[in-house]
GROMACS .gro file of C-alpha atoms in nm:
model
  203
    1MET     CA    1   3.052  -4.868   3.159
    2ALA     CA    2   3.126  -5.067   2.841
    3ARG     CA    3   3.132  -5.440   2.879
    4LYS     CA    4   3.479  -5.589   2.841
    5LYS     CA    5   3.511  -5.800   2.530
    6TYR     CA    6   3.530  -6.171   2.603
    7GLU     CA    7   3.863  -6.326   2.504
    8PRO     CA    8   3.855  -6.702   2.429
    9ARG     CA    9   4.115  -6.903   2.617
   10LEU     CA   10   4.092  -7.248   2.458
   11ALA     CA   11   4.155  -7.341   2.096
   12TRP     CA   12   3.796  -7.442   2.026
   13GLU     CA   13   3.625  -7.148   2.197
   14ALA     CA   14   3.651  -6.896   1.913
   15ALA     CA   15   3.509  -7.142   1.658
   16PHE     CA   16   3.231  -7.243   1.896
   17LEU     CA   17   3.130  -6.887   1.984
   18LYS     CA   18   3.128  -6.784   1.617
   19SER     CA   19   2.904  -7.076   1.527
   20PHE     CA   20   2.684  -7.027   1.830
   21GLY     CA   21   2.634  -6.662   1.738
   22GLN     CA   22   2.504  -6.778   1.400
   23LEU     CA   23   2.305  -7.085   1.505
   24ARG     CA   24   2.194  -7.013   1.865
   25ASN     CA   25   2.218  -7.386   1.917
   26PHE     CA   26   2.472  -7.534   2.159
   27THR     CA   27   2.474  -7.882   2.007
   28ARG     CA   28   2.520  -7.774   1.644
   29ALA     CA   29   2.777  -7.510   1.738
   30ALA     CA   30   2.976  -7.771   1.931
   31GLU     CA   31   2.968  -8.006   1.631
   32ARG     CA   32   3.096  -7.731   1.405
   33ALA     CA   33   3.378  -7.654   1.649
   34GLY     CA   34   3.479  -8.021   1.653
   35ILE     CA   35   3.398  -8.086   2.019
   36SER     CA   36   3.124  -8.267   2.209
   37PRO     CA   37   2.820  -8.078   2.344
   38ASN     CA   38   2.904  -8.225   2.686
   39THR     CA   39   3.241  -8.045   2.681
   40VAL     CA   40   3.062  -7.714   2.627
   41LYS     CA   41   2.808  -7.792   2.897
   42LYS     CA   42   3.079  -7.860   3.156
   43TYR     CA   43   3.280  -7.554   3.050
   44ARG     CA   44   2.975  -7.328   3.086
   45LYS     CA   45   2.926  -7.446   3.443
   46ARG     CA   46   3.290  -7.385   3.539
   47HIS     CA   47   3.345  -7.048   3.369
   48ALA     CA   48   3.096  -6.772   3.440
   49ALA     CA   49   3.248  -6.536   3.182
   50PHE     CA   50   3.207  -6.795   2.907
   51GLU     CA   51   2.848  -6.859   3.011
   52ALA     CA   52   2.778  -6.486   3.011
   53GLU     CA   53   2.919  -6.458   2.657
   54CYS     CA   54   2.700  -6.744   2.543
   55GLN     CA   55   2.393  -6.576   2.688
   56ARG     CA   56   2.489  -6.246   2.525
   57LEU     CA   57   2.519  -6.410   2.186
   58LYS     CA   58   2.194  -6.597   2.239
   59SER     CA   59   1.999  -6.279   2.304
   60SER     CA   60   2.176  -6.037   2.068
   61GLY     CA   61   2.062  -5.941   1.720
   62PRO     CA   62   1.783  -6.089   1.511
   63PRO     CA   63   1.698  -6.459   1.534
   64ALA     CA   64   1.952  -6.667   1.350
   65ARG     CA   65   1.856  -6.862   1.042
   66PRO     CA   66   1.790  -7.223   1.142
   67ALA     CA   67   2.084  -7.448   1.074
   68PRO     CA   68   2.021  -7.700   0.796
   69THR     CA   69   1.926  -8.046   0.915
   70PRO     CA   70   2.157  -8.334   0.823
   71GLY     CA   71   1.905  -8.446   0.563
   72GLN     CA   72   1.901  -8.100   0.406
   73TRP     CA   73   2.272  -8.027   0.396
   74LYS     CA   74   2.379  -8.377   0.294
   75LYS     CA   75   2.160  -8.366  -0.016
   76LYS     CA   76   2.292  -8.024  -0.116
   77PHE     CA   77   2.650  -8.116  -0.031
   78LEU     CA   78   2.643  -8.431  -0.245
   79ALA     CA   79   2.492  -8.240  -0.538
   80GLY     CA   80   2.771  -7.984  -0.513
   81LEU     CA   81   3.036  -8.254  -0.486
   82ALA     CA   82   2.907  -8.427  -0.799
   83GLU     CA   83   2.919  -8.096  -0.982
   84THR     CA   84   3.252  -7.957  -0.859
   85SER     CA   85   3.456  -8.241  -0.697
   86ASN     CA   86   3.543  -7.976  -0.435
   87VAL     CA   87   3.466  -8.060  -0.072
   88SER     CA   88   3.517  -7.708   0.067
   89ALA     CA   89   3.299  -7.542  -0.197
   90SER     CA   90   3.030  -7.808  -0.158
   91ALA     CA   91   3.025  -7.768   0.219
   92GLU     CA   92   2.998  -7.390   0.187
   93SER     CA   93   2.706  -7.419  -0.056
   94ALA     CA   94   2.536  -7.656   0.189
   95GLY     CA   95   2.579  -7.408   0.476
   96ILE     CA   96   2.813  -7.618   0.689
   97PRO     CA   97   3.187  -7.625   0.766
   98ALA     CA   98   3.387  -7.889   0.578
   99ARG     CA   99   3.477  -8.061   0.907
  100GLU     CA  100   3.110  -8.142   0.965
  101ALA     CA  101   3.093  -8.317   0.629
  102TYR     CA  102   3.408  -8.518   0.706
  103GLN     CA  103   3.271  -8.613   1.048
  104ALA     CA  104   2.950  -8.736   0.888
  105ARG     CA  105   3.146  -8.940   0.635
  106ARG     CA  106   3.335  -9.113   0.918
  107SER     CA  107   3.022  -9.193   1.118
  108ASP     CA  108   2.765  -9.264   0.844
  109GLU     CA  109   2.850  -9.552   0.608
  110ALA     CA  110   2.559  -9.476   0.373
  111PHE     CA  111   2.670  -9.115   0.342
  112ALA     CA  112   3.030  -9.228   0.281
  113ARG     CA  113   2.911  -9.445  -0.010
  114LYS     CA  114   2.712  -9.156  -0.157
  115TRP     CA  115   3.018  -8.931  -0.113
  116HIS     CA  116   3.226  -9.177  -0.314
  117ALA     CA  117   2.961  -9.197  -0.586
  118ALA     CA  118   2.938  -8.818  -0.604
  119LEU     CA  119   3.316  -8.787  -0.639
  120VAL     CA  120   3.315  -9.041  -0.920
  121GLU     CA  121   3.036  -8.855  -1.096
  122GLY     CA  122   3.218  -8.525  -1.055
  123TYR     CA  123   3.541  -8.677  -1.186
  124GLU     CA  124   3.362  -8.810  -1.495
  125HIS     CA  125   3.193  -8.475  -1.559
  126LEU     CA  126   3.524  -8.292  -1.529
  127GLU     CA  127   3.696  -8.537  -1.761
  128MET     CA  128   3.428  -8.498  -2.029
  129GLU     CA  129   3.430  -8.120  -1.992
  130LEU     CA  130   3.807  -8.108  -2.027
  131LEU     CA  131   3.799  -8.332  -2.337
  132SER     CA  132   3.529  -8.116  -2.491
  133ARG     CA  133   3.731  -7.798  -2.441
  134LEU     CA  134   4.048  -7.958  -2.577
  135ARG     CA  135   3.870  -8.079  -2.888
  136ALA     CA  136   3.648  -7.783  -2.964
  137GLY     CA  137   3.837  -7.500  -2.797
  138GLU     CA  138   3.676  -7.223  -2.597
  139ALA     CA  139   3.447  -6.949  -2.719
  140LYS     CA  140   3.635  -6.623  -2.749
  141ASP     CA  141   3.361  -6.435  -2.565
  142GLY     CA  142   3.292  -6.710  -2.310
  143PRO     CA  143   3.439  -6.782  -1.965
  144LYS     CA  144   3.802  -6.890  -1.945
  145PHE     CA  145   3.883  -7.230  -1.797
  146ASP     CA  146   4.210  -7.349  -1.647
  147ASN     CA  147   4.271  -7.680  -1.821
  148GLY     CA  148   4.590  -7.739  -1.621
  149ALA     CA  149   4.400  -7.702  -1.292
  150ALA     CA  150   4.132  -7.942  -1.418
  151LEU     CA  151   4.401  -8.196  -1.507
  152ARG     CA  152   4.559  -8.165  -1.162
  153LEU     CA  153   4.221  -8.221  -0.997
  154LEU     CA  154   4.167  -8.534  -1.205
  155ALA     CA  155   4.510  -8.661  -1.101
  156LEU     CA  156   4.427  -8.592  -0.737
  157HIS     CA  157   4.128  -8.827  -0.755
  158ARG     CA  158   4.287  -9.098  -0.969
  159ASP     CA  159   4.291  -9.351  -0.683
  160THR     CA  160   3.916  -9.307  -0.638
  161MET     CA  161   3.860  -9.359  -1.009
  162ALA     CA  162   4.093  -9.658  -1.025
  163GLN     CA  163   3.896  -9.823  -0.744
  164GLU     CA  164   3.568  -9.753  -0.925
  165HIS     CA  165   3.711  -9.876  -1.256
  166ALA     CA  166   3.823 -10.202  -1.096
  167GLN     CA  167   3.479 -10.264  -0.942
  168ARG     CA  168   3.288 -10.184  -1.259
  169ARG     CA  169   3.503 -10.403  -1.483
  170ASN     CA  170   3.589 -10.669  -1.226
  171MET     CA  171   3.960 -10.629  -1.282
  172ASP     CA  172   4.275 -10.613  -1.073
  173ALA     CA  173   4.324 -10.279  -0.895
  174ALA     CA  174   4.679 -10.244  -1.030
  175ARG     CA  175   4.555 -10.288  -1.388
  176ALA     CA  176   4.278 -10.034  -1.328
  177ARG     CA  177   4.537  -9.786  -1.200
  178GLN     CA  178   4.745  -9.838  -1.515
  179ILE     CA  179   4.443  -9.760  -1.732
  180ILE     CA  180   4.364  -9.442  -1.535
  181ASP     CA  181   4.728  -9.330  -1.546
  182ALA     CA  182   4.739  -9.385  -1.922
  183LYS     CA  183   4.422  -9.184  -1.968
  184LEU     CA  184   4.558  -8.902  -1.754
  185GLU     CA  185   4.882  -8.897  -1.950
  186GLU     CA  186   4.684  -8.877  -2.274
  187LEU     CA  187   4.488  -8.583  -2.134
  188ARG     CA  188   4.808  -8.422  -2.015
  189GLN     CA  189   4.960  -8.442  -2.363
  190LYS     CA  190   4.647  -8.286  -2.509
  191VAL     CA  191   4.662  -8.002  -2.255
  192ILE     CA  192   5.032  -7.948  -2.334
  193SER     CA  193   4.956  -7.936  -2.705
  194ARG     CA  194   4.680  -7.684  -2.647
  195ARG     CA  195   4.906  -7.468  -2.428
  196GLU     CA  196   5.188  -7.481  -2.681
  197ALA     CA  197   4.950  -7.378  -2.957
  198GLU     CA  198   4.851  -7.082  -2.742
  199GLY     CA  199   5.211  -6.998  -2.652
  200GLN     CA  200   5.176  -7.105  -2.288
  201THR     CA  201   5.337  -7.367  -2.065
  202ILE     CA  202   5.201  -7.623  -1.820
  203GLN     CA  203   5.358  -7.721  -1.488
   0.00000   0.00000   0.00000
């Protein structure tokens, strides 16, 4: 007789079971599901069907690839963040859910500082890349870039950059924000000019 498929009852169960099936580790799977390992431990004791599903996942299929340690994924995550300024993409490349990265930022002050530095670096890279494309244009046979999307991403992180600008130059935060806004507006006008030259529009 075929075993009846287990149906999760609580909001966190599906996320936990999916992660546990990949990691075979109760503690890491609980962290990925956004709950405490103690919650899972108590739930396993109270619900035999849930415990049976956990045991099935633990013993099914080939051994799961070991989950990256915090030291491993944090280094890769920060490198990705500096390159892309994208938290979700950086978390995926590091082999963790984005919520785990955010949790670490809240609980680890050193990691939070490195996160900020990586965002600043990514912002500066994106700004230079955008300026380069606006000045030199894009190769006809090369990859196409969305300058409007790049500009919107820069605008999204302008508060971070204003804070960094104020610290570096020892100036008032409001003045730093004015400088960043002026730079963004200059970039925006350049993007508009480029779009108009190409017969396009920018939102």
